[in-house]
mmCIF file of C-alpha atoms in Angstrom:
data_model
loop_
_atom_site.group_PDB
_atom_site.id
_atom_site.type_symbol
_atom_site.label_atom_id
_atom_site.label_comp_id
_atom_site.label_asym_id
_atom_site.label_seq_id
_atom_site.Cartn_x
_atom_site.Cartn_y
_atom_site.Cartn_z
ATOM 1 C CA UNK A 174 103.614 37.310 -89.625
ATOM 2 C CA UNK A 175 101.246 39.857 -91.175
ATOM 3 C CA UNK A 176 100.373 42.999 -88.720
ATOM 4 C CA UNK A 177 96.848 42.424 -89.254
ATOM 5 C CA UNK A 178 97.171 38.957 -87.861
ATOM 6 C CA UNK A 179 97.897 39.894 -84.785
ATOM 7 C CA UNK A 180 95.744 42.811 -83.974
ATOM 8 C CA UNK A 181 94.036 41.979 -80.814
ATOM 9 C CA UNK A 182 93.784 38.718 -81.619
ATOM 10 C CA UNK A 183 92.888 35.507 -78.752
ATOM 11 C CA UNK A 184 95.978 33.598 -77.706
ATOM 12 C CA UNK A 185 95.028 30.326 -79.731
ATOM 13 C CA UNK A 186 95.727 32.312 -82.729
ATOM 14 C CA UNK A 187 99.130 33.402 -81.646
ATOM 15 C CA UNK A 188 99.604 29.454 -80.905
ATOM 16 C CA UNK A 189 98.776 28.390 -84.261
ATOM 17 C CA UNK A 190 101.074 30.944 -85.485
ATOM 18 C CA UNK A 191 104.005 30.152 -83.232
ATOM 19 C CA UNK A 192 104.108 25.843 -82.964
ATOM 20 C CA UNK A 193 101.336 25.291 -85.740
ATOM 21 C CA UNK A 194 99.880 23.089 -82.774
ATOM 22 C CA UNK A 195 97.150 24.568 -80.353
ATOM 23 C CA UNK A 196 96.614 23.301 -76.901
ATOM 24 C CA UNK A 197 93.277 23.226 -75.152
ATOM 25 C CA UNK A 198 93.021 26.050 -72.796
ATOM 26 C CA UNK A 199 92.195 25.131 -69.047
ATOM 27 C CA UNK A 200 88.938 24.509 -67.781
ATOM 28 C CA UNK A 201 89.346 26.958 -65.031
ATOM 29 C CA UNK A 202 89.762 29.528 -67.247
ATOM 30 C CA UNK A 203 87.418 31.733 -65.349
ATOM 31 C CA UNK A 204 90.003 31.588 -62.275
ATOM 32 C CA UNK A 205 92.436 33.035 -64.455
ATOM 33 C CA UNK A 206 93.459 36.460 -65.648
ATOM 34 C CA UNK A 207 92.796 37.654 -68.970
ATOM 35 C CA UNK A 208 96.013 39.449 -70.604
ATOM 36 C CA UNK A 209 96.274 41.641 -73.033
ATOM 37 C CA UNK A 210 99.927 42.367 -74.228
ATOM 38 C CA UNK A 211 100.459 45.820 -75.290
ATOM 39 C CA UNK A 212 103.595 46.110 -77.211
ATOM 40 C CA UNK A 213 105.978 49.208 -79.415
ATOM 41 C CA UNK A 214 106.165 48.350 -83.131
ATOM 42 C CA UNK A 215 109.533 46.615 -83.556
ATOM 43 C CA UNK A 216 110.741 43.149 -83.118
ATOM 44 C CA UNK A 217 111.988 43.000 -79.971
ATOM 45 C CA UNK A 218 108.917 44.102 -78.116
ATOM 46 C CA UNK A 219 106.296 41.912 -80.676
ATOM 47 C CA UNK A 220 108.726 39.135 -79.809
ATOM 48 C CA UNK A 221 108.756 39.139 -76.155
ATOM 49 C CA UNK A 222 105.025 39.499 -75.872
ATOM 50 C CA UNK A 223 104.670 36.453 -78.159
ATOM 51 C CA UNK A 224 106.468 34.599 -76.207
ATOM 52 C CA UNK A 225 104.380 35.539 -73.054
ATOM 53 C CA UNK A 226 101.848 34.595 -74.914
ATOM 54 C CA UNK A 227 102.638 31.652 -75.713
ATOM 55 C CA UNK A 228 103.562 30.792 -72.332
ATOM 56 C CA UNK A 229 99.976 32.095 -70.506
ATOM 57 C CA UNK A 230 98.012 30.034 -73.030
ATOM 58 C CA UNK A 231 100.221 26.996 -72.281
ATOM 59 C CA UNK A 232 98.788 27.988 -68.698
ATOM 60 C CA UNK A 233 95.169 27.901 -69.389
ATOM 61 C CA UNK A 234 94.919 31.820 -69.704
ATOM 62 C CA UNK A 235 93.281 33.927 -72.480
ATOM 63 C CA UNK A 236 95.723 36.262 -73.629
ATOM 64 C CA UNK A 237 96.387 38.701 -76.695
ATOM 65 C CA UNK A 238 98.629 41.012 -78.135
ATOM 66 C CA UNK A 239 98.074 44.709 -80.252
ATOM 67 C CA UNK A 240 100.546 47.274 -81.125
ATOM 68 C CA UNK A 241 97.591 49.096 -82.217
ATOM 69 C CA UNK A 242 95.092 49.418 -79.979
ATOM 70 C CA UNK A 243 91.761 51.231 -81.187
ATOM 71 C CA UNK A 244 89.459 50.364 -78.060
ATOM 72 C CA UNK A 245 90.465 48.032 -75.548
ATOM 73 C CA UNK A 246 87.451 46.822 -73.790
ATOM 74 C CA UNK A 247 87.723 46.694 -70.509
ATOM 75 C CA UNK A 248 85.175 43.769 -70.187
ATOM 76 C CA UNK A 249 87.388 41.222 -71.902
ATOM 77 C CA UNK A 250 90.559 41.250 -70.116
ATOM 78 C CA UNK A 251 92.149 41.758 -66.421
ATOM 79 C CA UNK A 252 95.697 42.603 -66.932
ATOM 80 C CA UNK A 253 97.644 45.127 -69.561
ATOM 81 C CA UNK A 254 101.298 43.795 -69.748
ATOM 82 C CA UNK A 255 102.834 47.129 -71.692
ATOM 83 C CA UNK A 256 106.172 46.616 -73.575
ATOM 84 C CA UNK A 257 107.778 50.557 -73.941
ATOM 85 C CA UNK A 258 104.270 52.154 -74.027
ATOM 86 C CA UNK A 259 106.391 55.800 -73.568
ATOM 87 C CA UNK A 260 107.691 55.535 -77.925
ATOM 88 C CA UNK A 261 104.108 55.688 -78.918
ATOM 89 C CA UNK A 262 101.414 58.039 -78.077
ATOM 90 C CA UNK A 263 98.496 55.453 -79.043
ATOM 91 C CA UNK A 264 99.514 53.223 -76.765
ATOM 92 C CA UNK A 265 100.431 55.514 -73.820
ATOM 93 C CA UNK A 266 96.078 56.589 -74.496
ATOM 94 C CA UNK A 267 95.657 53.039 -74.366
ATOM 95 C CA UNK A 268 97.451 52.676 -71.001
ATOM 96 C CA UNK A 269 95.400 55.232 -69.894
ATOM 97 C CA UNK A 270 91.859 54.309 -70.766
ATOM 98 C CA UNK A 271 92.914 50.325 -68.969
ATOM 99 C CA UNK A 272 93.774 52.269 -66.082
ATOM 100 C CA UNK A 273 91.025 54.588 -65.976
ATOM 101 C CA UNK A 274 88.784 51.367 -66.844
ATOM 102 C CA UNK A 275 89.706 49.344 -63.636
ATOM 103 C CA UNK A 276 92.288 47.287 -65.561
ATOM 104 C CA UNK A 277 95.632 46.075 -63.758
ATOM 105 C CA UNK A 278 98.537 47.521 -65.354
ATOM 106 C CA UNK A 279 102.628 45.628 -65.499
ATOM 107 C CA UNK A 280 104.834 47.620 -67.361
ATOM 108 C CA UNK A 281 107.789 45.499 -68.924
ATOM 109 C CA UNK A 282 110.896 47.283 -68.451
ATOM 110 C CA UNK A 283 113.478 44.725 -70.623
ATOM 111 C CA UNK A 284 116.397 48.401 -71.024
ATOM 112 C CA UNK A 285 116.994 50.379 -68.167
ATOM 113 C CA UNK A 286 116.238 54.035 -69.887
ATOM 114 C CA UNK A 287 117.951 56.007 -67.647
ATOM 115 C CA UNK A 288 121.239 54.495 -68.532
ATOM 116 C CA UNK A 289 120.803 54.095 -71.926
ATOM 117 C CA UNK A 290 124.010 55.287 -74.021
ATOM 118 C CA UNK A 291 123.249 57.620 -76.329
ATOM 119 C CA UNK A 292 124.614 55.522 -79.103
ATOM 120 C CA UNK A 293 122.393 52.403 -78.059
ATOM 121 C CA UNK A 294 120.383 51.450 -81.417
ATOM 122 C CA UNK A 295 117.060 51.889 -79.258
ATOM 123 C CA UNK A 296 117.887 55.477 -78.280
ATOM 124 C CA UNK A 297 116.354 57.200 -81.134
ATOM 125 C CA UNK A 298 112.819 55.542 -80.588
ATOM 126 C CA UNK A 299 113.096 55.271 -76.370
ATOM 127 C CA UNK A 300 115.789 56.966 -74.961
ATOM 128 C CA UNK A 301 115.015 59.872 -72.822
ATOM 129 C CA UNK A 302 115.854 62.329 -74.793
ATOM 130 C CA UNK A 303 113.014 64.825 -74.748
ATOM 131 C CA UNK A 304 110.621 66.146 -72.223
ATOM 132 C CA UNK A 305 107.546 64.338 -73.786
ATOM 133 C CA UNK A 306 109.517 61.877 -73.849
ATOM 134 C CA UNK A 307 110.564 61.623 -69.985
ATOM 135 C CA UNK A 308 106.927 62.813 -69.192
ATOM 136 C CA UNK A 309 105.782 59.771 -70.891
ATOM 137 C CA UNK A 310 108.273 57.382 -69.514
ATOM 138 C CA UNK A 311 107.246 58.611 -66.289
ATOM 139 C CA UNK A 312 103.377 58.567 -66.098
ATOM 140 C CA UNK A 313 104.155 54.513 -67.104
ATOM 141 C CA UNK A 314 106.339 54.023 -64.602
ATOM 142 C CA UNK A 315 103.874 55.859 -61.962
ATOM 143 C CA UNK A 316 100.864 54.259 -63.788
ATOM 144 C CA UNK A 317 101.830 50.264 -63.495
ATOM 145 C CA UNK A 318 100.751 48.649 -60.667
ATOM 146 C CA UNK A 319 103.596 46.126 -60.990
ATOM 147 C CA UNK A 320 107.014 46.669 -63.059
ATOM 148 C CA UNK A 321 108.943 43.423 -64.183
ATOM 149 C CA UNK A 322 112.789 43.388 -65.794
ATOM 150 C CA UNK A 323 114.794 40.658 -66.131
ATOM 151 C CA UNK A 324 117.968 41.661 -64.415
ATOM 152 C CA UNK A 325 117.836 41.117 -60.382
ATOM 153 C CA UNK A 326 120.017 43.897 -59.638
ATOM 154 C CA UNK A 327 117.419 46.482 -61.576
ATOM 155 C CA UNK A 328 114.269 45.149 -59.800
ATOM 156 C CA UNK A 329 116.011 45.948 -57.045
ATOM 157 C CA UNK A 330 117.282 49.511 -57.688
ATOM 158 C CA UNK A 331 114.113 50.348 -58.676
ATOM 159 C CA UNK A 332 111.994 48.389 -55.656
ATOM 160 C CA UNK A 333 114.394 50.489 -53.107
ATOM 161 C CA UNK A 334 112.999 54.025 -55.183
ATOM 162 C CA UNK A 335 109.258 52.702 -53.931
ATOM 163 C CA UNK A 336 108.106 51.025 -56.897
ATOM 164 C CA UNK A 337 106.388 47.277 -56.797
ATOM 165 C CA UNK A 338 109.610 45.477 -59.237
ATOM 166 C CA UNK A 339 109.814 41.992 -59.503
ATOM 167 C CA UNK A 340 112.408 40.035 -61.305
ATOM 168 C CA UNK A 341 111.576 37.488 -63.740
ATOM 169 C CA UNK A 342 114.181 35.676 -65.609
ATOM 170 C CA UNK A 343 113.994 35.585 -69.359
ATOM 171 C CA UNK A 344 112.677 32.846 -71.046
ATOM 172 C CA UNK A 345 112.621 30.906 -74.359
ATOM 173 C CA UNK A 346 110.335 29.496 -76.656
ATOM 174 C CA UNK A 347 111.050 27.334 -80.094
ATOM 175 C CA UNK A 348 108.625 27.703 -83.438
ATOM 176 C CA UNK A 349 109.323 24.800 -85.606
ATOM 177 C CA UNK A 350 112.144 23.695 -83.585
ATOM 178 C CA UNK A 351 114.657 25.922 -84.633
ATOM 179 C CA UNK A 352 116.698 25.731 -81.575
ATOM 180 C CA UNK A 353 117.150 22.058 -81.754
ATOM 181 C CA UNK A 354 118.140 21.656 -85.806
ATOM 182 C CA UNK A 355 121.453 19.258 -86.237
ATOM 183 C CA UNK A 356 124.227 21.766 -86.379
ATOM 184 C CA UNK A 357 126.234 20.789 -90.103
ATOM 185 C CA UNK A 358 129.828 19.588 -89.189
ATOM 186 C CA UNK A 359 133.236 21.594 -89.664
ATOM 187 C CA UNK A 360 136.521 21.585 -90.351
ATOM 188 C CA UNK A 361 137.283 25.231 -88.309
ATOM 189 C CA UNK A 362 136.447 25.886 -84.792
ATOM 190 C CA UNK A 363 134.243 28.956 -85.056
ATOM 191 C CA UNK A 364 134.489 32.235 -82.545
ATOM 192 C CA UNK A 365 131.705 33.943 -82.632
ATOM 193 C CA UNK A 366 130.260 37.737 -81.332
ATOM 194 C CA UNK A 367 126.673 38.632 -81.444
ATOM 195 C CA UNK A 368 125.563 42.208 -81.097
ATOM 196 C CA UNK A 369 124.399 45.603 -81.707
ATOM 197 C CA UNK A 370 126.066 48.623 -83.792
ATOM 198 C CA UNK A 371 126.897 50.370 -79.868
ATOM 199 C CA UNK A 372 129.162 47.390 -79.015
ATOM 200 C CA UNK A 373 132.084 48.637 -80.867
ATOM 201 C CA UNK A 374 134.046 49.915 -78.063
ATOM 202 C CA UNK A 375 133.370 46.899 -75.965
ATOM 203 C CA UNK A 376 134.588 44.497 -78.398
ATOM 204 C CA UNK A 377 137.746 47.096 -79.325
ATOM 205 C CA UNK A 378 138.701 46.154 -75.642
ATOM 206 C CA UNK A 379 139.570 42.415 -76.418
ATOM 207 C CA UNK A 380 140.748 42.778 -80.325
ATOM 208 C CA UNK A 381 144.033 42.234 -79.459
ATOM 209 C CA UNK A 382 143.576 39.334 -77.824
ATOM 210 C CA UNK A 383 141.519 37.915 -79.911
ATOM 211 C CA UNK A 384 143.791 38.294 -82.765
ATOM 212 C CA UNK A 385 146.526 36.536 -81.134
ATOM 213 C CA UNK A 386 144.544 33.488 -80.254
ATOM 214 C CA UNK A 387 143.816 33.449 -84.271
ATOM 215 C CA UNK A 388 147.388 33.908 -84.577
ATOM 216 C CA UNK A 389 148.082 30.700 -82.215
ATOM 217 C CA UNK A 390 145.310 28.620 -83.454
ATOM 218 C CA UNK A 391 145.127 28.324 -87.700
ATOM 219 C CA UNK A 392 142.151 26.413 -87.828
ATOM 220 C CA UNK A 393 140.023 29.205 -85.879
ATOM 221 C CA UNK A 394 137.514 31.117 -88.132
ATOM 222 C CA UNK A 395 136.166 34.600 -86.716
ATOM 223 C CA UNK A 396 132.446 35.268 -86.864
ATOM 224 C CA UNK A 397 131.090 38.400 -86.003
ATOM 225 C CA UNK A 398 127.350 39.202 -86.475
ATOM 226 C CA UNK A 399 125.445 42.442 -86.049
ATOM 227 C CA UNK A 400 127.967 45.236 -86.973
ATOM 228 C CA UNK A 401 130.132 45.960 -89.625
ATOM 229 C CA UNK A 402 132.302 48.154 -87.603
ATOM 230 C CA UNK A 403 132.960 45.754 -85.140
ATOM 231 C CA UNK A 404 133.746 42.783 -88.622
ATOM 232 C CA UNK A 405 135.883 46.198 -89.376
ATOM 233 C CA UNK A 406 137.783 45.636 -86.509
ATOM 234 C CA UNK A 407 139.606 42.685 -88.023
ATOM 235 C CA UNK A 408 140.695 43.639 -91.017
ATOM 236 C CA UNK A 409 144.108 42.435 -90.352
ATOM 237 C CA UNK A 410 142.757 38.751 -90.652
ATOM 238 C CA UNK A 411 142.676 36.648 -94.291
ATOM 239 C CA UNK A 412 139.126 37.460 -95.587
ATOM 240 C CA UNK A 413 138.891 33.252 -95.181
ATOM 241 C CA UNK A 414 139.433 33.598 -91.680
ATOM 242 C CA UNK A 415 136.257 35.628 -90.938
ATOM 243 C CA UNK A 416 132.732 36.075 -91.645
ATOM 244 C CA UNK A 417 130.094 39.176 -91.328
ATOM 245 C CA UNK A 418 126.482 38.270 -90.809
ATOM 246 C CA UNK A 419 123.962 41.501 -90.556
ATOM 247 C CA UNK A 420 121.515 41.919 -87.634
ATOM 248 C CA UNK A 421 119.403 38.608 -87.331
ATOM 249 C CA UNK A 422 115.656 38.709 -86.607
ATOM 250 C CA UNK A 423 114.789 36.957 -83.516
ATOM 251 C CA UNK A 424 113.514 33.634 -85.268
ATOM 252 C CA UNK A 425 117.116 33.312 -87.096
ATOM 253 C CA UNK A 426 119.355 33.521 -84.006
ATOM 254 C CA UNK A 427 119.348 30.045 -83.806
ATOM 255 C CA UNK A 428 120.966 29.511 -87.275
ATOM 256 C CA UNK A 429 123.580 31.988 -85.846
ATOM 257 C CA UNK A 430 124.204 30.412 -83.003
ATOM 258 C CA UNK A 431 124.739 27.221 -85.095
ATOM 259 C CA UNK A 432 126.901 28.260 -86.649
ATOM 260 C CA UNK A 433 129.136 29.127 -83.398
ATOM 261 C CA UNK A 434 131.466 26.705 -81.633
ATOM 262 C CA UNK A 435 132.656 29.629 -78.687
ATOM 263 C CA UNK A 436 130.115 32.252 -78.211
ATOM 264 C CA UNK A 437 132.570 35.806 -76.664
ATOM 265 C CA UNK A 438 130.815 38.532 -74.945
ATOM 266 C CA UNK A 439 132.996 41.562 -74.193
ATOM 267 C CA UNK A 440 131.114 44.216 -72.024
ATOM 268 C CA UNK A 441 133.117 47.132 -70.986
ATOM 269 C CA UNK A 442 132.094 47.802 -67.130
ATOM 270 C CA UNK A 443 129.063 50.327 -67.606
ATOM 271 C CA UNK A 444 126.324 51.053 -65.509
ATOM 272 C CA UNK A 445 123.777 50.129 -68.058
ATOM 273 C CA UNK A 446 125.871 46.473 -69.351
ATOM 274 C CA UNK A 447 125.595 45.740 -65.454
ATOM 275 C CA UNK A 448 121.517 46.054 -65.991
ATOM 276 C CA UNK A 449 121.370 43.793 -69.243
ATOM 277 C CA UNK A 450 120.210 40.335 -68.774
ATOM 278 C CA UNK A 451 121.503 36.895 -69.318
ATOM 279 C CA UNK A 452 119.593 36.579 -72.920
ATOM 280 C CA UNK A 453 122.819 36.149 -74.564
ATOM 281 C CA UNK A 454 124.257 33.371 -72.864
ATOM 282 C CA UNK A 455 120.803 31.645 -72.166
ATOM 283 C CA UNK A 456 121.036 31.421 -76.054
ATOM 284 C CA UNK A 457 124.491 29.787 -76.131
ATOM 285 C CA UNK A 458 122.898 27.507 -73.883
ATOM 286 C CA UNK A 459 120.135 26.517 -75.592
ATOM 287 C CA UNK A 460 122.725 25.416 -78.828
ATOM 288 C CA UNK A 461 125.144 24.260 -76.474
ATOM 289 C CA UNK A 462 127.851 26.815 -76.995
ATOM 290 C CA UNK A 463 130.501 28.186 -74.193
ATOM 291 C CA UNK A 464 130.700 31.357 -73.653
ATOM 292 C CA UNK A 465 133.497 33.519 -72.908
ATOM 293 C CA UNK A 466 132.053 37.390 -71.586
ATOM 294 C CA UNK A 467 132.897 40.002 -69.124
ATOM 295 C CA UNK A 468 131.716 39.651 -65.388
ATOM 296 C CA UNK A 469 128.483 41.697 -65.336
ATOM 297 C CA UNK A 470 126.319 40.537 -63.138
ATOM 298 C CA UNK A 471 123.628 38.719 -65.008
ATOM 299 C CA UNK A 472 126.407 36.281 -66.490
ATOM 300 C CA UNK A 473 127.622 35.675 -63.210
ATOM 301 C CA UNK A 474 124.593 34.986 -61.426
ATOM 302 C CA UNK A 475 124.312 32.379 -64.503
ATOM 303 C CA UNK A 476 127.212 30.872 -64.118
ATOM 304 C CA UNK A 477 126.337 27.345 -66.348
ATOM 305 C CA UNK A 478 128.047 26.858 -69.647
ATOM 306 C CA UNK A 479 130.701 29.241 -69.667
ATOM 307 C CA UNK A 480 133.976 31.228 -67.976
ATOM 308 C CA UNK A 481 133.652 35.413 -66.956
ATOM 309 C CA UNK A 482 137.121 36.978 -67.145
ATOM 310 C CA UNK A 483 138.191 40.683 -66.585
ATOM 311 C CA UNK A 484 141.104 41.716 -67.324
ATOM 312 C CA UNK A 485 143.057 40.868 -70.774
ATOM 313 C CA UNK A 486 145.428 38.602 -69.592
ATOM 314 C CA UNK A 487 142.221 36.568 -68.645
ATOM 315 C CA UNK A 488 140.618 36.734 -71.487
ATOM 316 C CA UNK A 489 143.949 35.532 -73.299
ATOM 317 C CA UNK A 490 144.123 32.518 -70.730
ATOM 318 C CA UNK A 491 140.559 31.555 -70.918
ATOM 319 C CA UNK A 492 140.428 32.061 -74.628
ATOM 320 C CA UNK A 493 143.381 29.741 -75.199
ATOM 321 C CA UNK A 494 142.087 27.165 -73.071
ATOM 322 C CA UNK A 495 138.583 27.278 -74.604
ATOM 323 C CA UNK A 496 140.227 26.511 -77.946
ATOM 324 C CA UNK A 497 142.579 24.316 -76.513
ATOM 325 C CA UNK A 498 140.515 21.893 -74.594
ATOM 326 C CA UNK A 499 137.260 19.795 -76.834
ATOM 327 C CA UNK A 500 136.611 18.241 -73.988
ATOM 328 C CA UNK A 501 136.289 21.241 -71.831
ATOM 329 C CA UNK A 502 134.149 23.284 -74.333
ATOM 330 C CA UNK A 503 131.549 19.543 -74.578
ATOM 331 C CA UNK A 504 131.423 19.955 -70.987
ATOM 332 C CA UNK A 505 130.679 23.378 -70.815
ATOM 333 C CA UNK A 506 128.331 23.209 -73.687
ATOM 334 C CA UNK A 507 126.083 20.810 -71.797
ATOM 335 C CA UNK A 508 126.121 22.139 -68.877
ATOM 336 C CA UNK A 509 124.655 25.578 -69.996
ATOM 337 C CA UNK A 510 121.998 23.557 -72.018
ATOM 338 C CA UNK A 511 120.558 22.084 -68.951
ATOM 339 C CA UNK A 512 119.959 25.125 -67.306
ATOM 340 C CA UNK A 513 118.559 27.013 -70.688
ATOM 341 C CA UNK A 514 116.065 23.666 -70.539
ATOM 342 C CA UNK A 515 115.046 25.069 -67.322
ATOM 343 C CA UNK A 516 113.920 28.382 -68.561
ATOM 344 C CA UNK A 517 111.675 27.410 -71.424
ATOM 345 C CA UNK A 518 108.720 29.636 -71.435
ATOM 346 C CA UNK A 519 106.653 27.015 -69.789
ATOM 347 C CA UNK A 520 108.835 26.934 -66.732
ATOM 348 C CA UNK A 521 108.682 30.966 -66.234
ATOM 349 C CA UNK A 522 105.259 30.712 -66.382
ATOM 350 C CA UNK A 523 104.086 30.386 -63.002
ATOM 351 C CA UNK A 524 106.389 33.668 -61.731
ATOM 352 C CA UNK A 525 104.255 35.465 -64.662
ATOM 353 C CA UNK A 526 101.076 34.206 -63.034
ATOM 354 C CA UNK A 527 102.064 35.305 -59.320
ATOM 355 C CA UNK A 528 102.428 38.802 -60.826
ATOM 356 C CA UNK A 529 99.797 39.043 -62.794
ATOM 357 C CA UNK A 530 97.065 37.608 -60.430
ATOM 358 C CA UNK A 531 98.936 40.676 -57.399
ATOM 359 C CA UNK A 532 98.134 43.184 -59.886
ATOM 360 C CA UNK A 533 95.197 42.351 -60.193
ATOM 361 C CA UNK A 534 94.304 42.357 -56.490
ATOM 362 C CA UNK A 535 95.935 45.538 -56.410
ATOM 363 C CA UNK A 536 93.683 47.260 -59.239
ATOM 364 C CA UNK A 537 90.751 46.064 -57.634
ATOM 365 C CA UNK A 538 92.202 48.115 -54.466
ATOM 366 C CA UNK A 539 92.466 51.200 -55.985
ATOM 367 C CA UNK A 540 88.961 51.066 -58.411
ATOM 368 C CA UNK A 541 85.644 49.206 -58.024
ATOM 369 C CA UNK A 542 85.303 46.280 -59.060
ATOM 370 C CA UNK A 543 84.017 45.636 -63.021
ATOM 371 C CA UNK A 544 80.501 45.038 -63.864
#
């Protein structure tokens, strides 16, 4: 989608660029606040705030989105939702002027920063590496009147350190249907990892396992999507026993996924993995996969479509049984799908509107009311 297309532009034009069909907004429109999503260059931010987007307009709200804001006039919106404002100095002067303008202010906080490992792909553009940096992170922080992540146990760290957290759960939305495509039929039974080029060490963790179970089963195939290193890992295995896939842009995940049978998510138990949310398996979900991961707490609070083990010899048990038992892995399949169903966009929607409407009761607090 070109830059320019998006630059401050309504919600109905983020609509027609998402589904291809608009939806009349409500009628009460006037009862409703007016977002404006401010969001880092980079495709997981521009993303996110589509999808919010997407969602509020389903609602009967006007809403937008800008990574580059020139003037935000404070006359046609209510509510700033900020997506890492702190990696760019135009938008942290944006943040400022909405404040300074009356404007309610919810700072999206999707990576905890302060646990960030330093060899996290997003640490070059937001870790906290630098006092401008920190200084910037922090005046966000200070400046929102409500902060939202999607992990429960990080709305409530930060809620007991006096900030106004909420958790919402993340949700899903589906251009052109991607997520529901017919899935081609197979001959293997594919294993599958989807990740970042930081994982390596939590994937290292259950190599060894996972080779054996390839070892025990011929007719499993090894996929492994997002980092070379971690495809490196493998190397031991018949180039036709595995595939690499590079880093897949939000709209393609759900040709990855597709091409899955057993999604595996190996964490290593981190302070920051415990803070990540259940994105990953609400994706199996949504194409039906099981999952096999490590018990952080955002998988086990899910706890639909797929089996948490610990230590190796779990892993090794579950893994076997996975690829043992069709039946099991149907079952498991459908039951994560019926909860994914349940966090379509359109269902998160109303927590987003709760929110958004307390922020702005609490910027009118603090400022006069506009003109």
């Amino acid at each position: 989608m070109p830059k320019a297309y998006l630059e401050q532009m309504p919600v109905k034009q983020v609509e027609d660029s998402l589904t291809g069909v608009p939806q009349q907004a409500s009628n009460a429109l006037s009862a409703l606040p007016r977002v404006l999503c401010l969001a880092a260059q980079g495709e997981r931010s521009l993303w996110r705030a589509n999808g919010l987007v997407w969602a509020l307009h389903q609602a009967g709200c006007v809403a937008g989105v800008t990574w580059q804001p020139r003037r935000i006039n404070s006359m046609d919106w209510d509510v700033i939702v900020a997506y890492h404002p702190y990696s760019d100095l135009h938008l942290m002067d944006a943040l400022g002027a909405a404040r300074s303008a009356g404007l309610a202010l919810v700072l999206v906080l999707d990576l905890h920063l302060e646990k960030l490992p330093v060899e996290h792909p997003d640490f070059s553009a937001l870790g906290l590496s630098t006092p401008s940096r920190i200084n910037s992170y922090t005046t966000a922080l200070l400046s929102a009147d409500v902060l939202i992540t999607h992990n429960r146990g990080f709305a409530h760290e930060l809620s007991i350190q006096g900030f106004n957290a909420h958790f919402i759960p993340e949700s899903w939305i589906d251009p052109g249907g991607r997520w529901q495509k017919p899935v081609r039929p197979r001959h293997s039974l594919n294993l599958g990892w989807i990740g970042d080029p930081n994982q390596l060490e939590d994937v290292a963790q259950v190599r060894g396992v996972v080779l054996r179970v390839m070892r025990e089963f011929p007719h499993l195939q090894l996929i492994i999507a997002g980092d070379d290193g971690v495809y490196s890992l493998f190397d031991s295995l018949p180039v036709s026993r595995r595939i690499y896939l590079p880093s897949a842009a939000p709209d393609d995940l759900p040709f990855v996924y597709g091409m899955l049978d057993l999604l595996l998510v190996p964490l290593q138990d981190t302070a920051f993995n415990h803070t990540l949310s259940d994105l990953k398996v609400m994706e199996a979900g949504l194409r039906g996969i099981p999952w096999l991961a490590s018990p952080v707490l955002a998988y086990m609070e899910w706890n639909a479509g797929g089996v948490c083990a610990a230590a190796l010899q779990d892993w090794h048990h579950q893994l076997q049984r996975l690829v043992a038992d069709a039946g099991l892995r149907t079952s498991l399949g459908a039951q994560g799908r019926r909860q994914a169903l349940e966090r379509h966009a359109g269902c998160i929607a109303p927590l987003w509107l709760d929110v958004l409407k307390q922020a702005v009761r609490l910027a009118e607090r603090r400022t006069p009311l506009k003109a």
